[in-house]
Coordinates of C-alpha atoms in Angstrom, one line a residue:
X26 CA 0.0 0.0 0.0
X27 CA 1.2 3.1 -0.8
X28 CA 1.5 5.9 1.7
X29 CA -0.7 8.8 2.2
X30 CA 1.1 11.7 1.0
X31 CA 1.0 15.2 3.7
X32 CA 0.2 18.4 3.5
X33 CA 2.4 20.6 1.3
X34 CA 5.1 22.4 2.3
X35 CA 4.5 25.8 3.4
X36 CA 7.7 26.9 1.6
X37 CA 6.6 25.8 -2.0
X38 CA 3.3 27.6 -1.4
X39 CA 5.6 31.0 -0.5
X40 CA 7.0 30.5 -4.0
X41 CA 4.1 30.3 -5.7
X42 CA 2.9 33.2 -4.1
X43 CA 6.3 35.3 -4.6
X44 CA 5.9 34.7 -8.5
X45 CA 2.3 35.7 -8.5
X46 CA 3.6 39.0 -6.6
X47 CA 5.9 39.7 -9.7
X48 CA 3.5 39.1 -12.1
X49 CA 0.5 41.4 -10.4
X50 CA 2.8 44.2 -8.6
X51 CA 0.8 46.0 -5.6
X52 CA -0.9 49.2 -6.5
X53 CA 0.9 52.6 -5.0
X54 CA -2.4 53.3 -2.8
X55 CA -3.5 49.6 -2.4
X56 CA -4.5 49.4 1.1
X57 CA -1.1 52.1 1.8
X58 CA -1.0 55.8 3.0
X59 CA -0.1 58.0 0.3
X60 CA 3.3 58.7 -0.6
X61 CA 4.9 62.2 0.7
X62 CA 5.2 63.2 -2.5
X63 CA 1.7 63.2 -3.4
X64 CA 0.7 65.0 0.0
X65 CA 3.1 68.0 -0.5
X66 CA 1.7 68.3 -4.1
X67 CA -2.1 68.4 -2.8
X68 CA -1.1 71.0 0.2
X69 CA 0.7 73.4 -2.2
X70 CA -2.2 73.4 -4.7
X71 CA -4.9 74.5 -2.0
X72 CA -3.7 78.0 -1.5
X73 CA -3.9 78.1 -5.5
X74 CA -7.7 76.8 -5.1
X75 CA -8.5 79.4 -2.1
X76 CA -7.3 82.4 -4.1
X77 CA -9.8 81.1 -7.4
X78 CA -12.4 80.4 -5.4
X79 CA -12.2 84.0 -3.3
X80 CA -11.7 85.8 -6.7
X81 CA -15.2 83.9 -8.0
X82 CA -16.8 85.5 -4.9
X83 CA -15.2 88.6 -5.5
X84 CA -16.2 88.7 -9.0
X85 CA -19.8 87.5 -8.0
X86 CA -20.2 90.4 -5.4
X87 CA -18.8 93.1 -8.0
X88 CA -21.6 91.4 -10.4
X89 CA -23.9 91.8 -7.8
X90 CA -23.4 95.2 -6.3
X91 CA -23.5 96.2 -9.9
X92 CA -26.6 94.9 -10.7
X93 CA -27.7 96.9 -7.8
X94 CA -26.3 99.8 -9.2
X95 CA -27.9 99.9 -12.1
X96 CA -31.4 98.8 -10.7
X97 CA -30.9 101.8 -8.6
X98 CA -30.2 104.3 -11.4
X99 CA -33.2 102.6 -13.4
X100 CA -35.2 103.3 -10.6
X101 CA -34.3 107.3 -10.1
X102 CA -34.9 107.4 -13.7
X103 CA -38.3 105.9 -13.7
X104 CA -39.0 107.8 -10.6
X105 CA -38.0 111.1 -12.7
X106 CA -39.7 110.4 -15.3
X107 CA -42.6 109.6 -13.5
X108 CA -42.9 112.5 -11.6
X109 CA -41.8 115.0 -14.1
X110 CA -44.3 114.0 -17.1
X111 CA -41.6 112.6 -19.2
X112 CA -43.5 109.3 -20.5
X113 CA -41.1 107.4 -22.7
X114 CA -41.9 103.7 -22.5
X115 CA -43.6 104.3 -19.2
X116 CA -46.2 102.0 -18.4
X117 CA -43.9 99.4 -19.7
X118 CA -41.3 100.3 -17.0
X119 CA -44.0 101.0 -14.3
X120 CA -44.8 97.3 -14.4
X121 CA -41.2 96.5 -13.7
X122 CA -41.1 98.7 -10.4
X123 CA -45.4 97.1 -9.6
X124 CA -47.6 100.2 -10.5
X125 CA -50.5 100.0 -13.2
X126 CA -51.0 102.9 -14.5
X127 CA -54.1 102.1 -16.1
X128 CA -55.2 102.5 -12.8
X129 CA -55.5 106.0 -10.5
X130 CA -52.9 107.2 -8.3
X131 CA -52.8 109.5 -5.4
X132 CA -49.2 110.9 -4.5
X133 CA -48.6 112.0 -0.9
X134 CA -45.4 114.3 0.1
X135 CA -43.9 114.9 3.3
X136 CA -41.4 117.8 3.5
X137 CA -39.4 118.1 7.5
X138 CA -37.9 120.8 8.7
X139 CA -34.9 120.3 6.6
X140 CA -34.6 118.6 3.3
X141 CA -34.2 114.9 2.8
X142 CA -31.3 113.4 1.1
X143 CA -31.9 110.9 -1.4
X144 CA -30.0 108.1 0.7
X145 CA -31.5 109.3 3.8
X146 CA -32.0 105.3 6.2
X147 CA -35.4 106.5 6.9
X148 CA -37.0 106.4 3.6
X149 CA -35.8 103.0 3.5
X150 CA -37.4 101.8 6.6
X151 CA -41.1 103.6 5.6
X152 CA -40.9 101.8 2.6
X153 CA -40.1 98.5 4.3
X154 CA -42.9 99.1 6.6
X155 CA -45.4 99.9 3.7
X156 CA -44.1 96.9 1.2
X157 CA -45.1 95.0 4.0
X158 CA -48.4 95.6 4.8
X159 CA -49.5 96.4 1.0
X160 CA -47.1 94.6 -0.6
X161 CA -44.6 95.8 -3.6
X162 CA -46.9 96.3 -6.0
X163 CA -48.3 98.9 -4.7
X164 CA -46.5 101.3 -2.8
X165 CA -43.3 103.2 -4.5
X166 CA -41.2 105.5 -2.3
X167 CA -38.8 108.0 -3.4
X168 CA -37.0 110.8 -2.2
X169 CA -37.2 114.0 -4.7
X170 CA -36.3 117.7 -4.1
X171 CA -35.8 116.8 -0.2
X172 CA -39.6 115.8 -0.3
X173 CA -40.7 112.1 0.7
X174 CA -42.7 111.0 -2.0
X175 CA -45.1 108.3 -1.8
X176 CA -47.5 106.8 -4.9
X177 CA -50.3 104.4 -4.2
X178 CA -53.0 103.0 -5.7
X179 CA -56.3 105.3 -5.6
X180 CA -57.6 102.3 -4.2
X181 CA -55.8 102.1 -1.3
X182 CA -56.9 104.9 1.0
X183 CA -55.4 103.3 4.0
X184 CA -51.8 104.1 2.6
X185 CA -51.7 107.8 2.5
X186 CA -52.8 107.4 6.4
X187 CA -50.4 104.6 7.4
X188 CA -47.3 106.9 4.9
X189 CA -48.5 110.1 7.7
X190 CA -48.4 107.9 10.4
X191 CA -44.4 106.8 9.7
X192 CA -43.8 110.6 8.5
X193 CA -45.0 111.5 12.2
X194 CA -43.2 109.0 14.1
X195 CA -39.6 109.6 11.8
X196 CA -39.9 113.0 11.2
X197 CA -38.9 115.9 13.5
X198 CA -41.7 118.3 14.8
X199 CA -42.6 120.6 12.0
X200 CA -43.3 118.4 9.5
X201 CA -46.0 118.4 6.8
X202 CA -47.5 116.0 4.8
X203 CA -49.1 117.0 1.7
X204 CA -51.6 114.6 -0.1
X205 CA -53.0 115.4 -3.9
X206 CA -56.1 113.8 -5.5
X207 CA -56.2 110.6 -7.1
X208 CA -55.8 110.6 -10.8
X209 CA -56.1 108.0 -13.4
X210 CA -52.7 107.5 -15.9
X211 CA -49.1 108.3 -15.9
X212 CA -50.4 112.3 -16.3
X213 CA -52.4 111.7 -13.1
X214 CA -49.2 111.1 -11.0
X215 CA -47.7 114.1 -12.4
X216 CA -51.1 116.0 -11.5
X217 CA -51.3 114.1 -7.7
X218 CA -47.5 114.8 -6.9
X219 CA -48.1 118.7 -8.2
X220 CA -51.3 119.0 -6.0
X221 CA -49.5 117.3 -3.2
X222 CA -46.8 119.8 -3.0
X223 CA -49.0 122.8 -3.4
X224 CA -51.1 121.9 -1.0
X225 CA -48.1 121.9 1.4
X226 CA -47.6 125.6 0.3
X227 CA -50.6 126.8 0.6
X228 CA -51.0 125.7 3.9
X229 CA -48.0 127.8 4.3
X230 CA -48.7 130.5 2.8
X231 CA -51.9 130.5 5.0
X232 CA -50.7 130.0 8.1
X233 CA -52.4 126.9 8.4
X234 CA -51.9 124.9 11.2
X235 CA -52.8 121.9 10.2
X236 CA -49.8 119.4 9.5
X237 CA -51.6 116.8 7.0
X238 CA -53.3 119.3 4.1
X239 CA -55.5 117.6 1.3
X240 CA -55.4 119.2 -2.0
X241 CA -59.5 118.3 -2.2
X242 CA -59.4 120.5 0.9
X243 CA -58.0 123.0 -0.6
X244 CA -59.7 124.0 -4.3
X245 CA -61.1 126.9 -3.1
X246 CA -57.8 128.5 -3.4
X247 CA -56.4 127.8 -6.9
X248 CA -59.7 129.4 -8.1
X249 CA -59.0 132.8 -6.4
X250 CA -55.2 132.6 -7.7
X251 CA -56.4 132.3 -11.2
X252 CA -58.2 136.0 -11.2
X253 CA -54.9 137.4 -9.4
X254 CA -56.4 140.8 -10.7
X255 CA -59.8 140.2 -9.3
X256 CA -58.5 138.8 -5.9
X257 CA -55.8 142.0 -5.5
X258 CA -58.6 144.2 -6.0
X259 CA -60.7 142.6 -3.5
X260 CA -57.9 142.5 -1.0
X261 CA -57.5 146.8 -1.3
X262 CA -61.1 147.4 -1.4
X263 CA -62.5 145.7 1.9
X264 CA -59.1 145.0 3.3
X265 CA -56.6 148.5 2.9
X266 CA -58.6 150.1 5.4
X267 CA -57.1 147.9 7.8
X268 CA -53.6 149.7 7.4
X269 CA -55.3 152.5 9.4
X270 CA -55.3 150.9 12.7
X271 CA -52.9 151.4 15.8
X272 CA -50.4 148.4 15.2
X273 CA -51.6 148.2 11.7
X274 CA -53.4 145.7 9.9
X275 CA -52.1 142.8 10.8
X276 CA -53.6 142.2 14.4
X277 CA -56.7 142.2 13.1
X278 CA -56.1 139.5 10.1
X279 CA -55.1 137.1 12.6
X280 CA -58.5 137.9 14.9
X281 CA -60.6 137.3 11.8
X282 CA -58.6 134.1 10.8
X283 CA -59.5 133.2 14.5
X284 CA -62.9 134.0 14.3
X285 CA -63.4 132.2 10.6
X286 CA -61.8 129.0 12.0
X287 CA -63.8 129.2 15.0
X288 CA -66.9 128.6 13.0
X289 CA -67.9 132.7 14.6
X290 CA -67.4 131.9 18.2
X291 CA -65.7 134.4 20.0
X292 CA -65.0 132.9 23.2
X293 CA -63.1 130.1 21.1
X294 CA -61.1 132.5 18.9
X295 CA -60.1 134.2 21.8
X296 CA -58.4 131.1 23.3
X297 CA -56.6 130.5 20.0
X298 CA -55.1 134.1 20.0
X299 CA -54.8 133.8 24.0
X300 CA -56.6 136.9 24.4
X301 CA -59.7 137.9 26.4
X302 CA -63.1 137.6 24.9
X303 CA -63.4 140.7 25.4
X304 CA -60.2 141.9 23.0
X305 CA -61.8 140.0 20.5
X306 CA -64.9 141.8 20.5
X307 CA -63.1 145.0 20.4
X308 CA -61.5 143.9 17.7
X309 CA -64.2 142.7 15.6
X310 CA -66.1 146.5 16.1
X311 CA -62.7 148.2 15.0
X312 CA -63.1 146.1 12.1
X313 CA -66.6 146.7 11.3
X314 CA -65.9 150.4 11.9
X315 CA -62.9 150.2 9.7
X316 CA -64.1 148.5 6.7
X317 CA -68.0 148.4 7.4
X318 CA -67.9 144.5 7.0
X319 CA -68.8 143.1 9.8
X320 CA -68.3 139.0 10.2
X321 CA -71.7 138.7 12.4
X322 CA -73.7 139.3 8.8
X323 CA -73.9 136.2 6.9
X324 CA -73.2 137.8 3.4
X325 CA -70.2 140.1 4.6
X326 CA -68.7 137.3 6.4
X327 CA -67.9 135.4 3.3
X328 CA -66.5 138.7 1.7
X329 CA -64.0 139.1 4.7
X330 CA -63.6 135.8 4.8
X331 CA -62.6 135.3 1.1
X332 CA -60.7 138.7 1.5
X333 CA -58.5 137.6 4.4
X334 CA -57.3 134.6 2.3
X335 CA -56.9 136.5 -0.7
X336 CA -54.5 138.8 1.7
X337 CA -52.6 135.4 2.5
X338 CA -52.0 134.1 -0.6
X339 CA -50.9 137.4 -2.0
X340 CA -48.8 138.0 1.4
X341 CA -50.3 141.0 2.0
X342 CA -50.2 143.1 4.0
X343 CA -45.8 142.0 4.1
X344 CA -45.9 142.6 0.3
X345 CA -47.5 146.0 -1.0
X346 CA -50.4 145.1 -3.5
X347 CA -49.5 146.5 -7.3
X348 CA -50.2 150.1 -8.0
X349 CA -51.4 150.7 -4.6

C-alpha cells in the first residue's frame, strides 16, 4: 500500500505566491497611506484653489453690487420720469417697479424741517414698513427735491394714512405732509404729486396749522389765484382800510382768521389768540368800523372771509399790492 502523502510544504506555497507577486505588482495606494510626495503636491495646490475660489466671490459680489447699481439708477430714472411727465416707455417700466397705471394714483409728500437726502436710512425703513403691509406692487417711495414722495394706488386709501403715520413717528416736529387727488394715468401722477406739493404751500402760505393738508381740501384757493387781478382788488377794497389801525393791519387779520376757524365763536377764537373775549370783540367793532364788514352778517362774512385769504395768498399786508 502506498503511503498517504502530507500536506504541502509551506515553503513551496511561498513561491508560488512570490511569483504571483511579480506578475500582479501592488498598487501605490493599495491598502497604503499616500506617498509624501503626493501629500506635499495636494497641500501646495490648496492655496492656489482658495485664491480662485475668493476671486469667483469677488467677482460674483462686483456682479452683484452692480446689478444693484444699475437697478438703482433705473429706478431714479423711472422715478424722474414719473414725476416730471416725461412718459417714454412708461407704463412698460411701471410694471417692472409694480404700479399699473391704467389705474388711478394718489401721491402723498412729506417735507421736514430740513430737506431729505436721497440716501437718507429712513426712507428705506417707511418703505419697508409699507411693502409689508400692502405689498410691492403697490407702494413706490422715493426721495425728490428733499420731499418724501409716496405713490399708491387710488384704491388704497389706507396708505396715505399709514405713509403720515411713519412721517410722524420719523420725522422731527414741523413736518407736513401733503396729499394730492387721485388721478387716473401716468399724467395723473404728475397731477397728484403737483397737488401734493402745493397743497403743502398753501398751507403755508396761510398760516395753516394743520400738519396733514388735502389738495380736495383746498380747491377753493387755486380758483381765487387764477383771477390774481380780481382777488388783489378785492384784497385793497375791503381790506386797505385795515392799514389804518394802531399796530396796523395785521392784528386784526389774525383775529378774523381766528374767528373764521372758530366757526364765529368768539369765546373760542379768543383762546386761539390767547386773548380775552373781550379783546376779541373790540377787535371785531374796530373792524366793522374800519371797513364796514362786519363777520356777524352772513353775506359780509364770506367777503371778509374770502378777503382775508386773498390777503394770504398774495402775502399782504408784508408785500404792498400792485399800484397801490
Amino acid at each position: 500500500m502506498r503511503p498517504r502523502r502530507g500536506p504541502a510544504p509551506l515553503g513551496g506555497g511561498g513561491g508560488a505566491a512570490r511569483r504571483r507577486t511579480r506578475d500582479h505588482p501592488r498598487l501605490p495606494n493599495d491598502g497604503a497611506a499616500p506617498p509624501n510626495l503626493a501629500n506635499g503636491q495636494v497641500a501646495g495646490a490648496l492655496p492656489a484653489l482658495r485664491r480662485a475660489v475668493a476671486a469667483l466671490i469677488e467677482g460674483y459680489e462686483d456682479a452683484q453690487r452692480l446689478a444693484i447699481r444699475r437697478e438703482e439708477e433705473a429706478r431714479r430714472e423711472f422715478v424722474d420720469d414719473l414725476l416730471y411727465g416725461r412718459a417714454e416707455r412708461l407704463a412698460e417700466r411701471a410694471e417692472h417697479f409694480g404700479l399699473r397705471l391704467a389705474e388711478s394714483y394718489v401721491v402723498a409728500v412729506a417735507r421736514g424741517v430740513r430737506p431729505m437726502a436721497e440716501d437718507d436710512p429712513l426712507a428705506d425703513r417707511i418703505e419697508r414698513a409699507l411693502i409689508g403691509r400692502f405689498g410691492s406692487h403697490n407702494i413706490l417711495i422715493a426721495v425728490r427735491d428733499g420731499l418724501l414722495v409716496c405713490v399708491a394706488p387710488g384704491t388704497l386709501g389706507a396708505a396715505t394714512g399709514e405713509f403720515t403715520h411713519h412721517v410722524r413717528a420719523g420725522f422731527e416736529p414741523g413736518w407736513r405732509v401733503g396729499v394730492g387727488r387721485p388721478h387716473r394715468g401716468p399724467g395723473g401722477v404728475v397731477t397728484s404729486f403737483r397737488e401734493a406739493g402745493n397743497a403743502i404751500d398753501l398751507g403755508e402760505r396761510l398760516g395753516l396749522r394743520a400738519s396733514v393738508l388735502r389738495a380736495a381740501d383746498l380747491l377753493v384757493f387755486p380758483v381765487l389765484l387764477r383771477d390774481r387781478a380780481a382777488i388783489e382788488d378785492l384784497v385793497a377794497s375791503v381790506l386797505s382800510p385795515l392799514t389804518e389801525a394802531r399796530g396796523g393791519p395785521e392784528p386784526l387779520l389774525a383775529t378774523l382768521e381766528a374767528v373764521f376757524a372758530s366757526q364765529g365763536n368768539q369765546t373760542a377764537a379768543a383762546r386761539r389768540l390767547g386773548l380775552s373775549t373781550r379783546a376779541v370783540t373790540y377787535r371785531l367793532e374796530r373792524i366793522r368800523r374800519l371797513t364796514g364788514f362786519s363777520p356777524d352778517d352772513p353775506t359780509q362774512r364770506f367777503t371778509l372771509e374770502t378777503a382775508v385769504l386773498g390777503a394770504r395768498l398774495l402775502d399782504w399786508p408784508a408785500r404792498p399790492l400792485p399800484g397801490r
